mmCIF file of C-alpha atoms in Angstrom:
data_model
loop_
_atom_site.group_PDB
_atom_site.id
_atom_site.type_symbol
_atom_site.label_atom_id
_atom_site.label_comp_id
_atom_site.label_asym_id
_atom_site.label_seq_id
_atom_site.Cartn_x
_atom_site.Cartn_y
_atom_site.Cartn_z
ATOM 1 C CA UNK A 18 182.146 75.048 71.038
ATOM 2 C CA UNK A 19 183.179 77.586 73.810
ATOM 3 C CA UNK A 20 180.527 80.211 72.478
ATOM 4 C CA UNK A 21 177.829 77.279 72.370
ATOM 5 C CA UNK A 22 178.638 76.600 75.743
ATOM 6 C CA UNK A 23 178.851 80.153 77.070
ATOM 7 C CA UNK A 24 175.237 80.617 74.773
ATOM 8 C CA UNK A 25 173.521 77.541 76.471
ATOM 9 C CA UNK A 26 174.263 78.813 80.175
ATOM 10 C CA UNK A 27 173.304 82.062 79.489
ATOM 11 C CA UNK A 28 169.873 81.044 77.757
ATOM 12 C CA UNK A 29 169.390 78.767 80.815
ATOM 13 C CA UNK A 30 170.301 82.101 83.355
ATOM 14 C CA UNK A 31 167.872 84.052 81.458
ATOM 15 C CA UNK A 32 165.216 81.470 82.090
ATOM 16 C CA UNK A 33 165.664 80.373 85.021
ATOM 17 C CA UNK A 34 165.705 84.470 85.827
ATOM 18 C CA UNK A 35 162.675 84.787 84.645
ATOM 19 C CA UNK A 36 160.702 81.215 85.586
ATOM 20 C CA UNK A 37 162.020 81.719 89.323
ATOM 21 C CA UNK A 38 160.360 84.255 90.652
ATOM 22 C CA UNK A 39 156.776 82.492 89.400
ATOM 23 C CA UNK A 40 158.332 79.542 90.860
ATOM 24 C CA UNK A 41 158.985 81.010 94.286
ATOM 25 C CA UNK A 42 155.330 83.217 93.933
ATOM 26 C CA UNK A 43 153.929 79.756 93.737
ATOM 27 C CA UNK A 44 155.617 78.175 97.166
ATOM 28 C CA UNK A 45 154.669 81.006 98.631
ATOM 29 C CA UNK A 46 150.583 81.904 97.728
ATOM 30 C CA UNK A 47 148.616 82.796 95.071
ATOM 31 C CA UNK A 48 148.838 86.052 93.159
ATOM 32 C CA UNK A 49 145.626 87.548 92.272
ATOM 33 C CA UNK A 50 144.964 90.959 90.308
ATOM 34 C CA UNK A 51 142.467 93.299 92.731
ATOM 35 C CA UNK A 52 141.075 95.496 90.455
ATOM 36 C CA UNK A 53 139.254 98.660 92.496
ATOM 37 C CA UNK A 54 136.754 101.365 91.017
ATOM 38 C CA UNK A 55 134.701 103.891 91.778
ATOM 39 C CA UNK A 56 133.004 107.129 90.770
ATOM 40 C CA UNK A 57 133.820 110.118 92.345
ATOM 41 C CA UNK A 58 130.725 112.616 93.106
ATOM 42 C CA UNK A 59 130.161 116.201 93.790
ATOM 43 C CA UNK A 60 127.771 116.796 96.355
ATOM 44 C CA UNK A 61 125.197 119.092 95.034
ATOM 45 C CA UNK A 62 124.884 122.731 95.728
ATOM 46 C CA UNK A 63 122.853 124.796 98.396
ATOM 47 C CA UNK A 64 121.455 128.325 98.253
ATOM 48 C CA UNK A 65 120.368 130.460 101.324
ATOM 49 C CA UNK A 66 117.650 132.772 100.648
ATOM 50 C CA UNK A 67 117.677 132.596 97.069
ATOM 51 C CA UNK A 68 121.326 134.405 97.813
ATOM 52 C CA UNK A 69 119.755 137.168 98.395
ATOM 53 C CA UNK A 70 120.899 139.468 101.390
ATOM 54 C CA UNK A 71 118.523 138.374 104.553
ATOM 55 C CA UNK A 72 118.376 141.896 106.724
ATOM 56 C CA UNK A 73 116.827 142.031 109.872
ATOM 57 C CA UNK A 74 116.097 145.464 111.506
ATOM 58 C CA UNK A 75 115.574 146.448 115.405
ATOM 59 C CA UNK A 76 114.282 149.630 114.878
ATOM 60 C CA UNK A 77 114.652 152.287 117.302
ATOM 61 C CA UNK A 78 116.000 151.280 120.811
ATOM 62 C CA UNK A 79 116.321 153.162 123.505
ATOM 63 C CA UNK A 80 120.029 152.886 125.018
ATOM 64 C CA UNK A 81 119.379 152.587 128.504
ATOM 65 C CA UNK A 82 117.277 149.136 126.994
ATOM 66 C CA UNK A 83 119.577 146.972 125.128
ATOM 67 C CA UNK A 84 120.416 145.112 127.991
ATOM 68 C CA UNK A 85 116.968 144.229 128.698
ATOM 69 C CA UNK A 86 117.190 141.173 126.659
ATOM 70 C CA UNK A 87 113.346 142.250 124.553
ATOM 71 C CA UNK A 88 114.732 143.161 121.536
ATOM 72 C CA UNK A 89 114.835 139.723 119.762
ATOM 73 C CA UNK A 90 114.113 139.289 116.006
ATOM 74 C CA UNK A 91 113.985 135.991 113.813
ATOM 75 C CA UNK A 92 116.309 135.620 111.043
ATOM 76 C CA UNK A 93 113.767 134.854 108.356
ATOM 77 C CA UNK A 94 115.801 132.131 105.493
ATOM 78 C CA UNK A 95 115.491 129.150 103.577
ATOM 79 C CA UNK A 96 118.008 126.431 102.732
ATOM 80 C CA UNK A 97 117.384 124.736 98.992
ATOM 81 C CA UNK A 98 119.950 122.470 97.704
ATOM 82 C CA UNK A 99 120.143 120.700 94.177
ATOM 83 C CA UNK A 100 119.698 116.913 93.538
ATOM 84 C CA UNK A 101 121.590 114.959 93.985
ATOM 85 C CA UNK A 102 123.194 111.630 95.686
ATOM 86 C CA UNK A 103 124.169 113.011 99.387
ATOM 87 C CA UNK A 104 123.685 109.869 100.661
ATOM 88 C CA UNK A 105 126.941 109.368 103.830
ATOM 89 C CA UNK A 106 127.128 112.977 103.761
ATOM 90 C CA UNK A 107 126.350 115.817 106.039
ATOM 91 C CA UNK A 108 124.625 119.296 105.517
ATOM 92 C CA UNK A 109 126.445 121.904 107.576
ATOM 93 C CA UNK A 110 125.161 125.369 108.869
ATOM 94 C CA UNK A 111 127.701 127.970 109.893
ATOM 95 C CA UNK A 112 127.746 131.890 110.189
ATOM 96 C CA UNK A 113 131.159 133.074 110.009
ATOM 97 C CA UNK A 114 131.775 136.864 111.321
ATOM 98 C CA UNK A 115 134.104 138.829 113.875
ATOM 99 C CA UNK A 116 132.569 137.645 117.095
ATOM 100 C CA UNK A 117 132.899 140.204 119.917
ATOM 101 C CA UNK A 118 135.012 139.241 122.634
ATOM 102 C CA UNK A 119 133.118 140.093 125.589
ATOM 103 C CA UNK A 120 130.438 136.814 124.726
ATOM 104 C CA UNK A 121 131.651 133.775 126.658
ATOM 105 C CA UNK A 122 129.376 131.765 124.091
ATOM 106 C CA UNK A 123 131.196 132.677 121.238
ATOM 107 C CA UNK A 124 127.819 133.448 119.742
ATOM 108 C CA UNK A 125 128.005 137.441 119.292
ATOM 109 C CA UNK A 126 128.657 139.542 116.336
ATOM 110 C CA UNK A 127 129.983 142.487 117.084
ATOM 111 C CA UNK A 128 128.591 146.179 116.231
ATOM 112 C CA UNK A 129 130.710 147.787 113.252
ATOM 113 C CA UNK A 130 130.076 151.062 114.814
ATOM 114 C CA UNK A 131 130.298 149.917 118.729
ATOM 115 C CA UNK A 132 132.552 147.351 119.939
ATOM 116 C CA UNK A 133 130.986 147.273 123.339
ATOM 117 C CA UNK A 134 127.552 146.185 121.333
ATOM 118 C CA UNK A 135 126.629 143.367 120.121
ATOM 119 C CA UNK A 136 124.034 140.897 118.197
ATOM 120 C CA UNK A 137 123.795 137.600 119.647
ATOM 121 C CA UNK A 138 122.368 134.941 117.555
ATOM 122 C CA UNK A 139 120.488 132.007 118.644
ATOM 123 C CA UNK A 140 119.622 128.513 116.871
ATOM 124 C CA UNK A 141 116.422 126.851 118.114
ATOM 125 C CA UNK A 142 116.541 128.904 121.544
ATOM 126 C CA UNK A 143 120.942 127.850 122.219
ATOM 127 C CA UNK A 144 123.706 130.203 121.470
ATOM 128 C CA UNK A 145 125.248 129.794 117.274
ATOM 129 C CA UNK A 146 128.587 129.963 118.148
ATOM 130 C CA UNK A 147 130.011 131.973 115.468
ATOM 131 C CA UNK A 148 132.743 130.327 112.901
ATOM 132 C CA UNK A 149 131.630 126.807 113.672
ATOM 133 C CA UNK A 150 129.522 124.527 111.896
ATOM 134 C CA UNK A 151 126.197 122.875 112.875
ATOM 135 C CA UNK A 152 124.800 119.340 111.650
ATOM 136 C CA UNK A 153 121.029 120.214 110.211
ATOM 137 C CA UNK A 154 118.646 118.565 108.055
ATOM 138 C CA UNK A 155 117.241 120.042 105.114
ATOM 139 C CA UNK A 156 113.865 118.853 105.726
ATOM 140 C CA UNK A 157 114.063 120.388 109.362
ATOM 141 C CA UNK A 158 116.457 123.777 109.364
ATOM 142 C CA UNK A 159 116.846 125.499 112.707
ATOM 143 C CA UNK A 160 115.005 128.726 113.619
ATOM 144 C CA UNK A 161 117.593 132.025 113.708
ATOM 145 C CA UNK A 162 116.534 134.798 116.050
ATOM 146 C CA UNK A 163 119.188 137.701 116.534
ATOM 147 C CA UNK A 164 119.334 139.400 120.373
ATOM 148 C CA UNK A 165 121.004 142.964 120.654
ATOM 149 C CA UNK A 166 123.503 142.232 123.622
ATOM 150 C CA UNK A 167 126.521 144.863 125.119
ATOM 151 C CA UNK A 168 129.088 144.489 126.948
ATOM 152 C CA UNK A 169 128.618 144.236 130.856
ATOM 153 C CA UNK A 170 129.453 147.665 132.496
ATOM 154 C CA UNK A 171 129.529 149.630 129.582
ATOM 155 C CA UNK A 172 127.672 152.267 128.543
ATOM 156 C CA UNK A 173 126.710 153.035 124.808
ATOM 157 C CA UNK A 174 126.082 156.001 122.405
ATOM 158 C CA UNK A 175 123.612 156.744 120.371
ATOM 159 C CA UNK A 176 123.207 156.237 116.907
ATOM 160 C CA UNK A 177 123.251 153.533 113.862
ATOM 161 C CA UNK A 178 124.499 150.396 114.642
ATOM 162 C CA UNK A 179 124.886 147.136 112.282
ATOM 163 C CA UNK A 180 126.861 143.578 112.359
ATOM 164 C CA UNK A 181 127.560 141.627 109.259
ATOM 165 C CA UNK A 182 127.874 137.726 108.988
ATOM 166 C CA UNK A 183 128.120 135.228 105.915
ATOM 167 C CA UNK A 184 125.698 132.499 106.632
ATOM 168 C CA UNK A 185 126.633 129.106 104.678
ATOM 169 C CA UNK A 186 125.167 125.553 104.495
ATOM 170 C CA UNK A 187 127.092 123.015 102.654
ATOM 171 C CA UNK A 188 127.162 119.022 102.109
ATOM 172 C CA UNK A 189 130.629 117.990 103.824
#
C-alpha cells in the first residue's frame, strides 16, 4: 500500500509537472507559433565593356604640356547587367587603383613609370575618387573622361607612360 501511495504522488508530480507550465502560459498570455519565410536572392550579374579591356590613349604629349589641363579623353564603356529582381537594391560604380598621393581629390591614378604623373579621372565633369563606390543607374551611367595631371613643381621625363585601374559595377 506504501508503493501505491508513493506511485499515486508521483503520477500526480509528473502531471502536475507537465499541466503547470500550460497552466501558468495561460494566466499569463497567449502562445502563438510565428512562423517566418522567405527566399533568399542573388542579385544578378553586371559586365563592363563586354569585359573586355577599355584602353584609352593620349598620344604624343609634349612634357612642358601636361599641366595644361587639354589633354582630356573619354573613357568609352557600357554597363549590362542580367535579369533579374534588384528591386531595394543599389548598382554601384567604383575604379579601384593606386591613387597618387599628390591629388587632394583622391581621384588620380598614378603613372607606373612616373610617380610625379598622373591620370585624373572624372565622372560627369567631378573628380572619381578612386577606391570608392558611386550610386548610378543603369538606364543613365555616368560619362568617364581621363585628364593627364603631375605633380605641382615637378618636372617630368620623357617617354611611355601608363596607369592601370579595375573598373566594377555591382548590385549591393
Amino acid at each position: 500500500m506504501v508503493w501505491d501511495r508513493q506511485l499515486w504522488i508521483l503520477f500526480l508530480a509528473i502531471l502536475l509537472a507537465i499541466i503547470s507550465p500550460r497552466i501558468f502560459a495561460a494566466n499569463n498570455g497567449d502562445i502563438t507559433i510565428v512562423n517566418v519565410s522567405g527566399v533568399i536572392l542573388d542579385t544578378p550579374a553586371c559586365s563592363i565593356n563586354n569585359d573586355r579591356t577599355i584602353k584609352v590613349s593620349f598620344g604624343y604629349v609634349a612634357v612642358n604640356k601636361v599641366d595644361s589641363g587639354e589633354f582630356r579623353q573619354p573613357i568609352p564603356y557600357d554597363i549590362s547587367c542580367e535579369q533579374g529582381d534588384v528591386s531595394g537594391v543599389a548598382l554601384k560604380l567604383s575604379l579601384t587603383g593606386i591613387s597618387a598621393d599628390f591629388d587632394s581629390d583622391d581621384a588620380t591614378l598614378v603613372s607606373a613609370e612616373q610617380s610625379d604623373l598622373g591620370i585624373k579621372i572624372y565622372q560627369n565633369g567631378v573628380p572619381f575618387k578612386i577606391n570608392e563606390p558611386l550610386d548610378i543607374s543603369i538606364n543613365s551611367i555616368p560619362s568617364l573622361e581621363a585628364v593627364l595631371v603631375q605633380r605641382a613643381g615637378a618636372n617630368l621625363e620623357k617617354g611611355d607612360f601608363s596607369a592601370t585601374a579595375t573598373l566594377k559595377a555591382v548590385y549591393q
